[in-house]
PDB file of C-alpha atoms in Angstrom:
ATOM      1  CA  UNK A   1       0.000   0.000   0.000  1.00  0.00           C
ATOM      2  CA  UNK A   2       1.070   3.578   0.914  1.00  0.00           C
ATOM      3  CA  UNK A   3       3.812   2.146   2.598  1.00  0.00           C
ATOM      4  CA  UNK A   4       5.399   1.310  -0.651  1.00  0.00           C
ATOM      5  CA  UNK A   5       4.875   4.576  -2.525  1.00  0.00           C
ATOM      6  CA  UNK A   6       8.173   6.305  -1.813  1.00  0.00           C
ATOM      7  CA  UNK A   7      11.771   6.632  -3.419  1.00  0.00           C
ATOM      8  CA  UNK A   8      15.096   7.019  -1.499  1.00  0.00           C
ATOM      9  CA  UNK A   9      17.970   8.324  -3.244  1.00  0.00           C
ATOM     10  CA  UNK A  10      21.260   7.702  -0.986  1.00  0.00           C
ATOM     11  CA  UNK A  11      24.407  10.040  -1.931  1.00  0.00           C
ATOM     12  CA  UNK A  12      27.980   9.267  -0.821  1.00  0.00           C
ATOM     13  CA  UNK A  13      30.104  11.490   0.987  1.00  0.00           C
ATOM     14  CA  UNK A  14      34.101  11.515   0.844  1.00  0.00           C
ATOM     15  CA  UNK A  15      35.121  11.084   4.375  1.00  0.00           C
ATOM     16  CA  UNK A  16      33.738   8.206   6.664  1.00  0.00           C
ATOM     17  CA  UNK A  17      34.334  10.467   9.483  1.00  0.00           C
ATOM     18  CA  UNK A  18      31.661  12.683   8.250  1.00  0.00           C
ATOM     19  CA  UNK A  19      28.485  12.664  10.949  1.00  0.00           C
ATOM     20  CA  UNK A  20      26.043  14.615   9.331  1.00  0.00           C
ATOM     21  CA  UNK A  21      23.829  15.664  11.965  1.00  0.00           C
ATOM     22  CA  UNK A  22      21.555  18.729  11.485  1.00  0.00           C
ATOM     23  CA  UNK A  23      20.628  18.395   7.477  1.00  0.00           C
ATOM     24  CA  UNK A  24      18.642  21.423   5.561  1.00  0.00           C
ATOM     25  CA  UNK A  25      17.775  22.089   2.319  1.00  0.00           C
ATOM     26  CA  UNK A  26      17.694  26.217   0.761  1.00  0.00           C
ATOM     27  CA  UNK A  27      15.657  28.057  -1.803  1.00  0.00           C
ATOM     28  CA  UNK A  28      18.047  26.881  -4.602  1.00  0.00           C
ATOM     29  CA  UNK A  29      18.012  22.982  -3.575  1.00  0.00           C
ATOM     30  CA  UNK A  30      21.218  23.128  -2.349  1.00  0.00           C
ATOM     31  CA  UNK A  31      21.713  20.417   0.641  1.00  0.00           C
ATOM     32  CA  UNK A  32      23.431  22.024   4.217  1.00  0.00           C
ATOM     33  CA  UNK A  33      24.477  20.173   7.168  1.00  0.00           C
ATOM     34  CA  UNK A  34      26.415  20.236  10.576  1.00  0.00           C
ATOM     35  CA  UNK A  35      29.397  18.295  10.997  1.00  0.00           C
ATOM     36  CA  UNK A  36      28.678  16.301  14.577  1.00  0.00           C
ATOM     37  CA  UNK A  37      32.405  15.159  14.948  1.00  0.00           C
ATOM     38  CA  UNK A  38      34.360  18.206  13.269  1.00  0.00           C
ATOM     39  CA  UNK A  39      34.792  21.556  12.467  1.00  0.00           C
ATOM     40  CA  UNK A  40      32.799  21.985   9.016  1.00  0.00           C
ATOM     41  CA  UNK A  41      29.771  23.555   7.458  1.00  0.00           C
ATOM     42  CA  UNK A  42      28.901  21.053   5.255  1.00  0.00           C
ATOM     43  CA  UNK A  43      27.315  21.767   1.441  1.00  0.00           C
ATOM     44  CA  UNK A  44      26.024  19.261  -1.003  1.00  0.00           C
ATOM     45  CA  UNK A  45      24.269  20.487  -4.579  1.00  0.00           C
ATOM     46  CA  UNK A  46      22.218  17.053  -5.317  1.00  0.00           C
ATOM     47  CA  UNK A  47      21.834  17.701  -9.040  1.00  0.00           C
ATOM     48  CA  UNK A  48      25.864  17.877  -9.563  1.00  0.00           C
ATOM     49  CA  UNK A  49      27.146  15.605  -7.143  1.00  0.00           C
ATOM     50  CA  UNK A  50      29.403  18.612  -5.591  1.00  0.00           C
ATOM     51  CA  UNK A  51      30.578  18.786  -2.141  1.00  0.00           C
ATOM     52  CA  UNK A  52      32.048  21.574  -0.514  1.00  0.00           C
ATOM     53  CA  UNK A  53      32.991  21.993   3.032  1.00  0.00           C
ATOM     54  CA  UNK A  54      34.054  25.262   4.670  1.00  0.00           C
ATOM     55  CA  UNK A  55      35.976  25.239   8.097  1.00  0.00           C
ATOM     56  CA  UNK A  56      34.655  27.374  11.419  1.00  0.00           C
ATOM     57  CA  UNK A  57      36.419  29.303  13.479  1.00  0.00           C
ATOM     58  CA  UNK A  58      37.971  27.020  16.779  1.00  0.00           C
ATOM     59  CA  UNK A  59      36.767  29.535  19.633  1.00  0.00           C
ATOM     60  CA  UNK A  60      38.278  27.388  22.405  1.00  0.00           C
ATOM     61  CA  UNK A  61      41.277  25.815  21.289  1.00  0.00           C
ATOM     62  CA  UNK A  62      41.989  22.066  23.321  1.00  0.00           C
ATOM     63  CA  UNK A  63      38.225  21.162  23.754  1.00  0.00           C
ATOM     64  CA  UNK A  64      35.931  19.288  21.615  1.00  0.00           C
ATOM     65  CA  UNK A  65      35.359  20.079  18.144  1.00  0.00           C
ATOM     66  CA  UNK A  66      31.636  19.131  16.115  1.00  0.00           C
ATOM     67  CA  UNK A  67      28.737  21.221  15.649  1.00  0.00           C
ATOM     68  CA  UNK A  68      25.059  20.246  16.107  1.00  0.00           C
ATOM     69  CA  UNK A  69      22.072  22.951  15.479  1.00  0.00           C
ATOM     70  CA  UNK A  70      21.614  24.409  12.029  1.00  0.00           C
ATOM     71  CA  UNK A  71      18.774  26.941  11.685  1.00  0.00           C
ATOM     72  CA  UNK A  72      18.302  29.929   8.972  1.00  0.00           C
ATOM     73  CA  UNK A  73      17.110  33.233   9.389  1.00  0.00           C
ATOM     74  CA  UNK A  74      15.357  35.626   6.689  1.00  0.00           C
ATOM     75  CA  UNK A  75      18.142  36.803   4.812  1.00  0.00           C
ATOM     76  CA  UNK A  76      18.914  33.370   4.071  1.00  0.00           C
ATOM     77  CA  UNK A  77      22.137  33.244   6.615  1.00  0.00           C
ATOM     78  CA  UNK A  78      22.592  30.084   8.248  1.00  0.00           C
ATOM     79  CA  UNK A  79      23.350  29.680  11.707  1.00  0.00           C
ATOM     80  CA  UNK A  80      25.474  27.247  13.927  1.00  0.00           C
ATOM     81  CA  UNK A  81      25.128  25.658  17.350  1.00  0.00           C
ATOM     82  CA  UNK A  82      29.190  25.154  18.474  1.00  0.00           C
ATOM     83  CA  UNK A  83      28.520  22.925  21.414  1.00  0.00           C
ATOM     84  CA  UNK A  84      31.718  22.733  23.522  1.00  0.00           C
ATOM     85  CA  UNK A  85      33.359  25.906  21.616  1.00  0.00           C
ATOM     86  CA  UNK A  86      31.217  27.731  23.584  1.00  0.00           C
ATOM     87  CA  UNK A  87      29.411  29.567  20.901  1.00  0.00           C
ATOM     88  CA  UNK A  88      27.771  30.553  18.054  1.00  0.00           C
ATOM     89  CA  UNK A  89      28.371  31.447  14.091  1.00  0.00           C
ATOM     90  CA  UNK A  90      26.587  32.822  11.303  1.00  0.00           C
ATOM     91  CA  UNK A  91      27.609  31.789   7.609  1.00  0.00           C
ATOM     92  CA  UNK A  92      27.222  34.199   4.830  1.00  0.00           C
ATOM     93  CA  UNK A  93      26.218  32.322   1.817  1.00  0.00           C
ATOM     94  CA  UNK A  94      27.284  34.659  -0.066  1.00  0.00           C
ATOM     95  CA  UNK A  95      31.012  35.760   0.546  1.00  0.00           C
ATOM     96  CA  UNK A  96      31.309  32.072   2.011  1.00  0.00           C
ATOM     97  CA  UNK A  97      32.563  33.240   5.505  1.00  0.00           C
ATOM     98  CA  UNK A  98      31.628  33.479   9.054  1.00  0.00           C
ATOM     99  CA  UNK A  99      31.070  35.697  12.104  1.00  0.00           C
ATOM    100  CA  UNK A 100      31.442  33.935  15.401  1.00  0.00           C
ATOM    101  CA  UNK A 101      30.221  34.947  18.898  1.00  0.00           C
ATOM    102  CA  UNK A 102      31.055  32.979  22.331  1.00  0.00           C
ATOM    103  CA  UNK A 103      29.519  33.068  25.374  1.00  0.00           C
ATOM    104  CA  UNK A 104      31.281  35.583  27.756  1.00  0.00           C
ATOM    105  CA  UNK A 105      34.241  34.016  29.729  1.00  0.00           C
ATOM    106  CA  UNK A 106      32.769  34.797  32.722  1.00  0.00           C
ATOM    107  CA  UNK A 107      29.870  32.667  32.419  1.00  0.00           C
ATOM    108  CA  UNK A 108      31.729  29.300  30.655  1.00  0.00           C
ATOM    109  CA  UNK A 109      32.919  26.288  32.494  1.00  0.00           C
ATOM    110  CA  UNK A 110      34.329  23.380  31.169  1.00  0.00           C
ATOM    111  CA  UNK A 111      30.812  21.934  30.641  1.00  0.00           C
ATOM    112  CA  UNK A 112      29.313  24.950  28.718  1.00  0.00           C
ATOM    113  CA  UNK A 113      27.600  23.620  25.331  1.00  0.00           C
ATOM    114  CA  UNK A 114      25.800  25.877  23.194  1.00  0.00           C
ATOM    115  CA  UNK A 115      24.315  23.151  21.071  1.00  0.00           C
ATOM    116  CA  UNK A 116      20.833  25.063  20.205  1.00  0.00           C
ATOM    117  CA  UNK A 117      19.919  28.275  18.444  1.00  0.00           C
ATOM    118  CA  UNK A 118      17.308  29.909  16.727  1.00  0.00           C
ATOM    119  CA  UNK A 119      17.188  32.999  14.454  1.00  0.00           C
ATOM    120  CA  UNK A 120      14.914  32.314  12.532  1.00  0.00           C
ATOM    121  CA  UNK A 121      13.133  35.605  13.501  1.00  0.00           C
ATOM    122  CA  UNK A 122      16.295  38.049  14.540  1.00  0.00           C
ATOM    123  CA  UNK A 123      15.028  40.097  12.201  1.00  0.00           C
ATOM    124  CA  UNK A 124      11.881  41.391  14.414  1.00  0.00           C
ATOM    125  CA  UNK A 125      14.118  42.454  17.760  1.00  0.00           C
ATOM    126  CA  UNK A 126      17.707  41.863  16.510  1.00  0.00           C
ATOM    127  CA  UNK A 127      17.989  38.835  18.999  1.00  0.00           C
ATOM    128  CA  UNK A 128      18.910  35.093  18.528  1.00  0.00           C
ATOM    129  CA  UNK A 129      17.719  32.538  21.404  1.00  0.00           C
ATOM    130  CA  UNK A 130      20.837  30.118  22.397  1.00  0.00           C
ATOM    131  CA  UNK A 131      20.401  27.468  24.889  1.00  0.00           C
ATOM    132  CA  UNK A 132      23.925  26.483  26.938  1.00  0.00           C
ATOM    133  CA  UNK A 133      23.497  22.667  27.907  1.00  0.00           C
ATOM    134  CA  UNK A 134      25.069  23.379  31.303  1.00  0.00           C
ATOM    135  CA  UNK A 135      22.647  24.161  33.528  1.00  0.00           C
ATOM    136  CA  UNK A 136      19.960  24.308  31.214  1.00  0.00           C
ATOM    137  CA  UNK A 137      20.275  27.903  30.566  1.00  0.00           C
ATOM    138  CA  UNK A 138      18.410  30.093  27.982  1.00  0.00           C
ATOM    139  CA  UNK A 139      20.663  32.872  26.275  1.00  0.00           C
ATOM    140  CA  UNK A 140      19.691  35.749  23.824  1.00  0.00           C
ATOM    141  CA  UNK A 141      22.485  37.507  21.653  1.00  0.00           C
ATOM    142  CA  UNK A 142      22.296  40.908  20.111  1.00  0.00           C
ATOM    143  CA  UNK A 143      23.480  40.095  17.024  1.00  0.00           C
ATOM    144  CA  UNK A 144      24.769  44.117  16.521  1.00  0.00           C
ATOM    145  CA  UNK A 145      26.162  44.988  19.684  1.00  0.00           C
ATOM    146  CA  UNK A 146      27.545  41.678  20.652  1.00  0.00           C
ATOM    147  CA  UNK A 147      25.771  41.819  24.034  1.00  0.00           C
ATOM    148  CA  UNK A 148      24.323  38.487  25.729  1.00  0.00           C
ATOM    149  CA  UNK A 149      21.834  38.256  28.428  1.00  0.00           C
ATOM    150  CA  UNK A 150      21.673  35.063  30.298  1.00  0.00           C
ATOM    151  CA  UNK A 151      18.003  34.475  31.359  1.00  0.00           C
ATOM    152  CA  UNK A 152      18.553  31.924  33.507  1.00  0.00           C
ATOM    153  CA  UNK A 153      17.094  28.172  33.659  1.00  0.00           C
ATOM    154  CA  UNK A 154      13.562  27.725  33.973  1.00  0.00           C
ATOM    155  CA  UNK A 155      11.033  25.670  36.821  1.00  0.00           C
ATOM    156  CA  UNK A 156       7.636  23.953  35.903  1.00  0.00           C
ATOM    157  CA  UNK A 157       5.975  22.673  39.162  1.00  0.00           C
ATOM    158  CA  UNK A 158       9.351  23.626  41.360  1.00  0.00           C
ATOM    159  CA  UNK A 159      11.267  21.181  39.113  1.00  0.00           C
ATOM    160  CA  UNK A 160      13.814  22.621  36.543  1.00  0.00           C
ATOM    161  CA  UNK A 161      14.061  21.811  33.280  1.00  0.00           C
ATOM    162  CA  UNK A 162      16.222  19.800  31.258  1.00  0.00           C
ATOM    163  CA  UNK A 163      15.618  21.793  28.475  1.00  0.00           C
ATOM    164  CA  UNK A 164      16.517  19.971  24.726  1.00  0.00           C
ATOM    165  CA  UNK A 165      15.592  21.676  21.960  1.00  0.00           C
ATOM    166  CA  UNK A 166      14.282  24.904  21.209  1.00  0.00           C
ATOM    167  CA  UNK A 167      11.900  27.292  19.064  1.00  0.00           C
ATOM    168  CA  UNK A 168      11.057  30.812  18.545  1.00  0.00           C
ATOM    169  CA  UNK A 169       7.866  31.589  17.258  1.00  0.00           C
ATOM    170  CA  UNK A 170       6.956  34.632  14.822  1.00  0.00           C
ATOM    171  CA  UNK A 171       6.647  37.293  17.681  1.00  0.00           C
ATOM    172  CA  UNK A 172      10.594  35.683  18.403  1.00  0.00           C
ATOM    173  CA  UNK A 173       8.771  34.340  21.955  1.00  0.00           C
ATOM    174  CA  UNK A 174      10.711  31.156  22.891  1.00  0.00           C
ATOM    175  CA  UNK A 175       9.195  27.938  22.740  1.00  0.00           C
ATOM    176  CA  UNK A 176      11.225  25.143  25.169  1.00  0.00           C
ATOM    177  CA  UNK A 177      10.912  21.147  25.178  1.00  0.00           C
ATOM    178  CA  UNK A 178      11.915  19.832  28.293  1.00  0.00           C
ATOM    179  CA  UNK A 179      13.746  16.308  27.966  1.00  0.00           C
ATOM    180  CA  UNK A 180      13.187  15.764  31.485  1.00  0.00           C
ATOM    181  CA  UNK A 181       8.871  15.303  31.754  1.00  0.00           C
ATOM    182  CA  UNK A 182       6.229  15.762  29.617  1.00  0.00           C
ATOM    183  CA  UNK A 183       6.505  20.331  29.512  1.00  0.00           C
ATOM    184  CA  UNK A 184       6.774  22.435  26.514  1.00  0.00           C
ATOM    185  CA  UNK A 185       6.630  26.140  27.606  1.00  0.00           C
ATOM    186  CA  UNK A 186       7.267  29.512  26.146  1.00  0.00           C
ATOM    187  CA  UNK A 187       9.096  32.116  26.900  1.00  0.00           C
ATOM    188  CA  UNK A 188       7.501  36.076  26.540  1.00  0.00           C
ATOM    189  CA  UNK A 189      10.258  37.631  24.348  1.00  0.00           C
ATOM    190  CA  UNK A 190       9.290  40.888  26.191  1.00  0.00           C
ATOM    191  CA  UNK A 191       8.917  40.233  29.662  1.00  0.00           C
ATOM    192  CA  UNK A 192      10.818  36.609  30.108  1.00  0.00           C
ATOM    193  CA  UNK A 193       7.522  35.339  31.842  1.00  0.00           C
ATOM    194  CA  UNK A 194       7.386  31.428  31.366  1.00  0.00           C
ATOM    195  CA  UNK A 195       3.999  29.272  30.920  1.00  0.00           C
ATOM    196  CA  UNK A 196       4.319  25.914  30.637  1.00  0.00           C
ATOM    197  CA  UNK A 197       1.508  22.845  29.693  1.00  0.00           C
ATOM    198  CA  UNK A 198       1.862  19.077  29.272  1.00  0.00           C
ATOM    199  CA  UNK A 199       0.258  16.550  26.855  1.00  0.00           C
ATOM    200  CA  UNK A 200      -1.650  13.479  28.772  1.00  0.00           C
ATOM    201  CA  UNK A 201       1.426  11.016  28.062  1.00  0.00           C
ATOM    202  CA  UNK A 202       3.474  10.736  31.152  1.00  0.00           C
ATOM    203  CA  UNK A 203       7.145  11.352  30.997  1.00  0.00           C
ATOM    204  CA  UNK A 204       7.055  11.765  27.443  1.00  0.00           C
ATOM    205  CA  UNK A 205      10.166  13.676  26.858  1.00  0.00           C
ATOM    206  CA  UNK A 206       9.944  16.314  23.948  1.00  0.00           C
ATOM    207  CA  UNK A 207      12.691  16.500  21.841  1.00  0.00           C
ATOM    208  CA  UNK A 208      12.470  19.062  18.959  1.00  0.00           C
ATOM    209  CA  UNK A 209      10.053  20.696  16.708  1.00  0.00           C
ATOM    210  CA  UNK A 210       8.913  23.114  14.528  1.00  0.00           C
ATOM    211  CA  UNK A 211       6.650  26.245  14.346  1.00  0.00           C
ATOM    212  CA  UNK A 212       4.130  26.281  11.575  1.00  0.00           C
ATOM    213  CA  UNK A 213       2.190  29.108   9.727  1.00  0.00           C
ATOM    214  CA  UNK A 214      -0.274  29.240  12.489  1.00  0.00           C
ATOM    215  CA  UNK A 215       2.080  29.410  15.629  1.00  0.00           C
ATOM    216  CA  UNK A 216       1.658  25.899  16.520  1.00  0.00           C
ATOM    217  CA  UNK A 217       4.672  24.171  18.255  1.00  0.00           C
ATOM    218  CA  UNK A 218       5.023  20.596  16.447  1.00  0.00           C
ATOM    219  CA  UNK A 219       7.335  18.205  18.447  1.00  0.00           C
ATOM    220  CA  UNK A 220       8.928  14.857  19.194  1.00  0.00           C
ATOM    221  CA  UNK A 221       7.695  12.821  22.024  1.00  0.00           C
ATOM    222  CA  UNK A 222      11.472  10.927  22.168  1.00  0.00           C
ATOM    223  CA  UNK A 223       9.792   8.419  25.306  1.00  0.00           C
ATOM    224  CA  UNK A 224       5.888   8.647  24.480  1.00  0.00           C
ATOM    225  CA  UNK A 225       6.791   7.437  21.135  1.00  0.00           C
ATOM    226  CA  UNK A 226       4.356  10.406  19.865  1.00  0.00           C
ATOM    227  CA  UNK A 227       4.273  13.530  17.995  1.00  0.00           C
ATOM    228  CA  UNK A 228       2.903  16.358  20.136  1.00  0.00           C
ATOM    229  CA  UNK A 229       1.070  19.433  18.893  1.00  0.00           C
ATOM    230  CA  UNK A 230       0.806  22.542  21.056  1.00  0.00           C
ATOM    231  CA  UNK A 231      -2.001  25.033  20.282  1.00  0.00           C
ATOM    232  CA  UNK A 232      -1.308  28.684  21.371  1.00  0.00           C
ATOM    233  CA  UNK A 233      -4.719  29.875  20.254  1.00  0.00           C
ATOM    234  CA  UNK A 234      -6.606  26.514  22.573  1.00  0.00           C
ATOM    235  CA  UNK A 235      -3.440  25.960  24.517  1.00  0.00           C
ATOM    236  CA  UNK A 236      -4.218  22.550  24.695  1.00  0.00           C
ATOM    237  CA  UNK A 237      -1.780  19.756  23.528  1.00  0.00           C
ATOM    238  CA  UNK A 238      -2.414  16.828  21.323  1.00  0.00           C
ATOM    239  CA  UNK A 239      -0.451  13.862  20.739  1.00  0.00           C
ATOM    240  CA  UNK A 240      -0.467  10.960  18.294  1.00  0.00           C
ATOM    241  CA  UNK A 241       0.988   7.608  18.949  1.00  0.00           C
ATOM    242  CA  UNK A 242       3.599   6.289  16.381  1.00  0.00           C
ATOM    243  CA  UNK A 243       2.417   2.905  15.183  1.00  0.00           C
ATOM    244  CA  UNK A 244       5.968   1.298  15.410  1.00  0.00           C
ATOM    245  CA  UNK A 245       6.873   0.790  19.332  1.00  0.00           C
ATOM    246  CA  UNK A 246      10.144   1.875  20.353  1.00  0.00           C
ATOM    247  CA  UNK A 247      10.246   4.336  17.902  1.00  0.00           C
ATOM    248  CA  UNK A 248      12.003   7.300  20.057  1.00  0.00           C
ATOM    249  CA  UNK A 249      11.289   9.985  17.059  1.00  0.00           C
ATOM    250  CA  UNK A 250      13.525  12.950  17.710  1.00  0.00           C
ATOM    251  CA  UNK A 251      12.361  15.863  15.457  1.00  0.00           C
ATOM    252  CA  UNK A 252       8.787  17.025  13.397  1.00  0.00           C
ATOM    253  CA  UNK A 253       8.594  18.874  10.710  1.00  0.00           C
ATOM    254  CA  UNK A 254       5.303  20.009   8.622  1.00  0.00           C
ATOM    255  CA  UNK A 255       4.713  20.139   4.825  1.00  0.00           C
ATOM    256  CA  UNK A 256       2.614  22.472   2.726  1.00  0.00           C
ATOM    257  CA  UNK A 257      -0.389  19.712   3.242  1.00  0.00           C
ATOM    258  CA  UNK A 258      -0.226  20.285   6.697  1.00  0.00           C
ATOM    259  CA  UNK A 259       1.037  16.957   7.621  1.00  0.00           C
ATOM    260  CA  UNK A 260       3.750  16.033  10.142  1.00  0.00           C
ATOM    261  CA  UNK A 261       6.974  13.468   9.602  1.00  0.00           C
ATOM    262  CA  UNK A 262       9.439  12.866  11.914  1.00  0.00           C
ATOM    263  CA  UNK A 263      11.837   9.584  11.797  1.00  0.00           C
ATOM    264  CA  UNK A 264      13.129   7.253  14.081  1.00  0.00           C
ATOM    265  CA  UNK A 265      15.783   6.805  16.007  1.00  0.00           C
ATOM    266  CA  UNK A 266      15.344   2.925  16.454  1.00  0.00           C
ATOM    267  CA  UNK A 267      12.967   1.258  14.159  1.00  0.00           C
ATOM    268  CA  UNK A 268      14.687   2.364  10.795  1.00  0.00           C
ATOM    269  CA  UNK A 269      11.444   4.227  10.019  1.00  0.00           C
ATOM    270  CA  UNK A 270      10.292   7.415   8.500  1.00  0.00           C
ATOM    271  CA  UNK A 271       6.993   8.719   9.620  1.00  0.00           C
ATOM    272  CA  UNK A 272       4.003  10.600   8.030  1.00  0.00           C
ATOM    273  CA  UNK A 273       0.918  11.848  10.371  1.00  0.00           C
ATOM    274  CA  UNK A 274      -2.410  13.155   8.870  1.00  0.00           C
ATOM    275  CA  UNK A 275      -3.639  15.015  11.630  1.00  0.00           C
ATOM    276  CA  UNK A 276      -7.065  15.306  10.238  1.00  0.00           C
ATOM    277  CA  UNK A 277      -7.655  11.677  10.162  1.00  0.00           C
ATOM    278  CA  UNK A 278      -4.987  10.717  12.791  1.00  0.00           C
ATOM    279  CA  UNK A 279      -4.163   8.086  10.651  1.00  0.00           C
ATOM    280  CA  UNK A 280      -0.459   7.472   9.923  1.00  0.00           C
ATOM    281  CA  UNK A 281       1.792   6.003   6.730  1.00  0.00           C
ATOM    282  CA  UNK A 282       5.280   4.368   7.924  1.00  0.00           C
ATOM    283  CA  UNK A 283       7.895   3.669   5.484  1.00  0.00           C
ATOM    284  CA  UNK A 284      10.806   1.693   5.694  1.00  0.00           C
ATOM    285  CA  UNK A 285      14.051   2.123   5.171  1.00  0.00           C
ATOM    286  CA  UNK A 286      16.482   0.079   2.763  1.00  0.00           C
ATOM    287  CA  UNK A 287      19.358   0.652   5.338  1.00  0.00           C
ATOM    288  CA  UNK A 288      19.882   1.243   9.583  1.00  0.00           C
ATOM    289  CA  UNK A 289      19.961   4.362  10.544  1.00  0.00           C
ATOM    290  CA  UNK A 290      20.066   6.557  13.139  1.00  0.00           C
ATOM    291  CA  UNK A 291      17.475   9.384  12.308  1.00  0.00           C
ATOM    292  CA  UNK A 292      17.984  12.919  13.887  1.00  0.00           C
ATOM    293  CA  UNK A 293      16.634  16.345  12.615  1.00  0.00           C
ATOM    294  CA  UNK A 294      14.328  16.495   9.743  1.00  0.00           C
ATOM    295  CA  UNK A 295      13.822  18.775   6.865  1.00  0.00           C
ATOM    296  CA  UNK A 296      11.086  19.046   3.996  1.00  0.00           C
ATOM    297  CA  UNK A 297      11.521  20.524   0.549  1.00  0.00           C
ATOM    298  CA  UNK A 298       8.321  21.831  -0.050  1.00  0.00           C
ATOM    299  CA  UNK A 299       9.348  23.295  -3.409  1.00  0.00           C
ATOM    300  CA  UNK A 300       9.200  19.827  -4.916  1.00  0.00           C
ATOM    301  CA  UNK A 301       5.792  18.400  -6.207  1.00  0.00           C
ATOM    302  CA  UNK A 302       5.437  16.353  -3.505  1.00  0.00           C
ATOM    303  CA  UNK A 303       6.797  17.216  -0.272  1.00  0.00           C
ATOM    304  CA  UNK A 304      10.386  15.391  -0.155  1.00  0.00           C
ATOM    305  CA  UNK A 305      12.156  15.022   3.639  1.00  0.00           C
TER     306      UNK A 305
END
């Protein structure tokens, strides 16, 4: 059936050691990914074969190297989580080079990891949300004056959270997924208050997500095995069980239909939820894998992850 109706085209990269982690695709097609285990912005044009790479800036020489978020914002730009370089950079597409921030000394330890970002609108307030592992601490950069403000970690019923991944939405408010329970919150862009909800599955863990054109928060349930769907306008969450068990989906994205896919981290699976029916199509994969963040290309006639 459905289940069948799908083509996977596989492309070779040059190095083994390449752990493609955080994969996107642009306005022109062109294929962009984090490099989990080194130092490189990764490129890929899929209708020539090309691959370029283009090495970042070490901010904090004798720790580990790898990058893991990859986000865009307006202009195009795209945007890098450092982890353990204690930072962030921007790429410019265009001139092919980068701008780098880090975290002020002051605030780093040996643990700091600013893993997630999101810029996607900087261009409202001038601001891009970074989230520094250790501690669970929420960071905002003024991307003109260089200036950080460290907002602190967050509480839902007295209990902190272990905050994963992260999502602004288009006032540049700060959605959070808490890897810790079952809480997605946001954070007021204006006056840092936090609000926080749950979904009925216990200890469900969200992952990451996505925002779509109505402001709804779209996310991984990593231990409920689920994608969530957060409703600003309701606030109300709803969730929808993967058919595979063990699944542990990590990321959700949504098409131009409106439908959500995430993949698995487990079961060698990609998934594809109709919210209007509930009703879900799973297709399998011709080879194990280990799925992470997902990406659609909604410029294709049907909507390709």
């Amino acid at each position: 059936g459905r289940s069948n109706r799908f083509i996977v085209m596989e492309y070779d990269l040059p190095r083994r050691q390449i752990q493609p982690h955080d994969v996107i695709v642009d306005d022109q097609g062109i294929i962009w990914f984090s490099h989990f285990s080194e130092q490189f912005l990764g490129k890929f044009d899929p209708k020539t074969g090309k691959y370029s790479e283009f090495p970042i800036p070490v901010l904090k020489p004798g720790y580990p190297v790898g990058t893991l978020d990859l986000k865009t914002d307006k202009a195009g730009n795209l945007w890098i989580g450092m982890m353990y370089q204690a930072g962030i950079a921007r790429f410019d597409k265009k001139t092919e080079t980068f701008k780098t921030w880090s975290i002020p000394k002051e605030w780093q330890t040996d643990a700091t990891q600013a893993g997630h970002l999101d810029p996607s609108f900087t261009h409202l307030d001038g601001k891009v949300w970074v989230k520094n592992s250790d501690g669970s601490q929420i960071l905002r950069l003024d991307v003109a004056s260089g200036k950080w403000e460290n907002l602190g970690s967050f509480s839902d019923n007295g209990k902190r959270l272990g905050i994963y991944g992260i999502r602004a939405d288009s006032s540049n408010n700060l959605y959070l997924l808490d890897f810790q329970s079952s809480t997605v919150g946001i954070v007021d862009a204006k006056t840092g208050k936090f609000t926080a909800w749950r979904g009925e599955i216990a200890n469900s863990r969200p992952r990451r997500g996505a925002i779509d054109e109505q402001n709804r928060l779209w996310y991984a349930e990593y231990a409920g095995n689920a994608i969530g769907m957060f409703d600003p306008k309701t606030e109300k969450v709803k969730e929808w069980v993967v058919p595979t068990a063990w699944a542990q989906p990590y990321d959700v994205v949504v098409d131009k239909n409106g439908e959500a896919w995430t993949g698995s981290m487990m079961s060698d699976r990609v998934s594809r939820l109709d919210p209007k029916t509930g009703q879900y199509v799973e297709y399998q994969l011709p080879k194990t894998t280990n799925i992470r963040r997902v990406n659609i290309d909604n410029k294709t006639k049907q909507p390709t992850l």
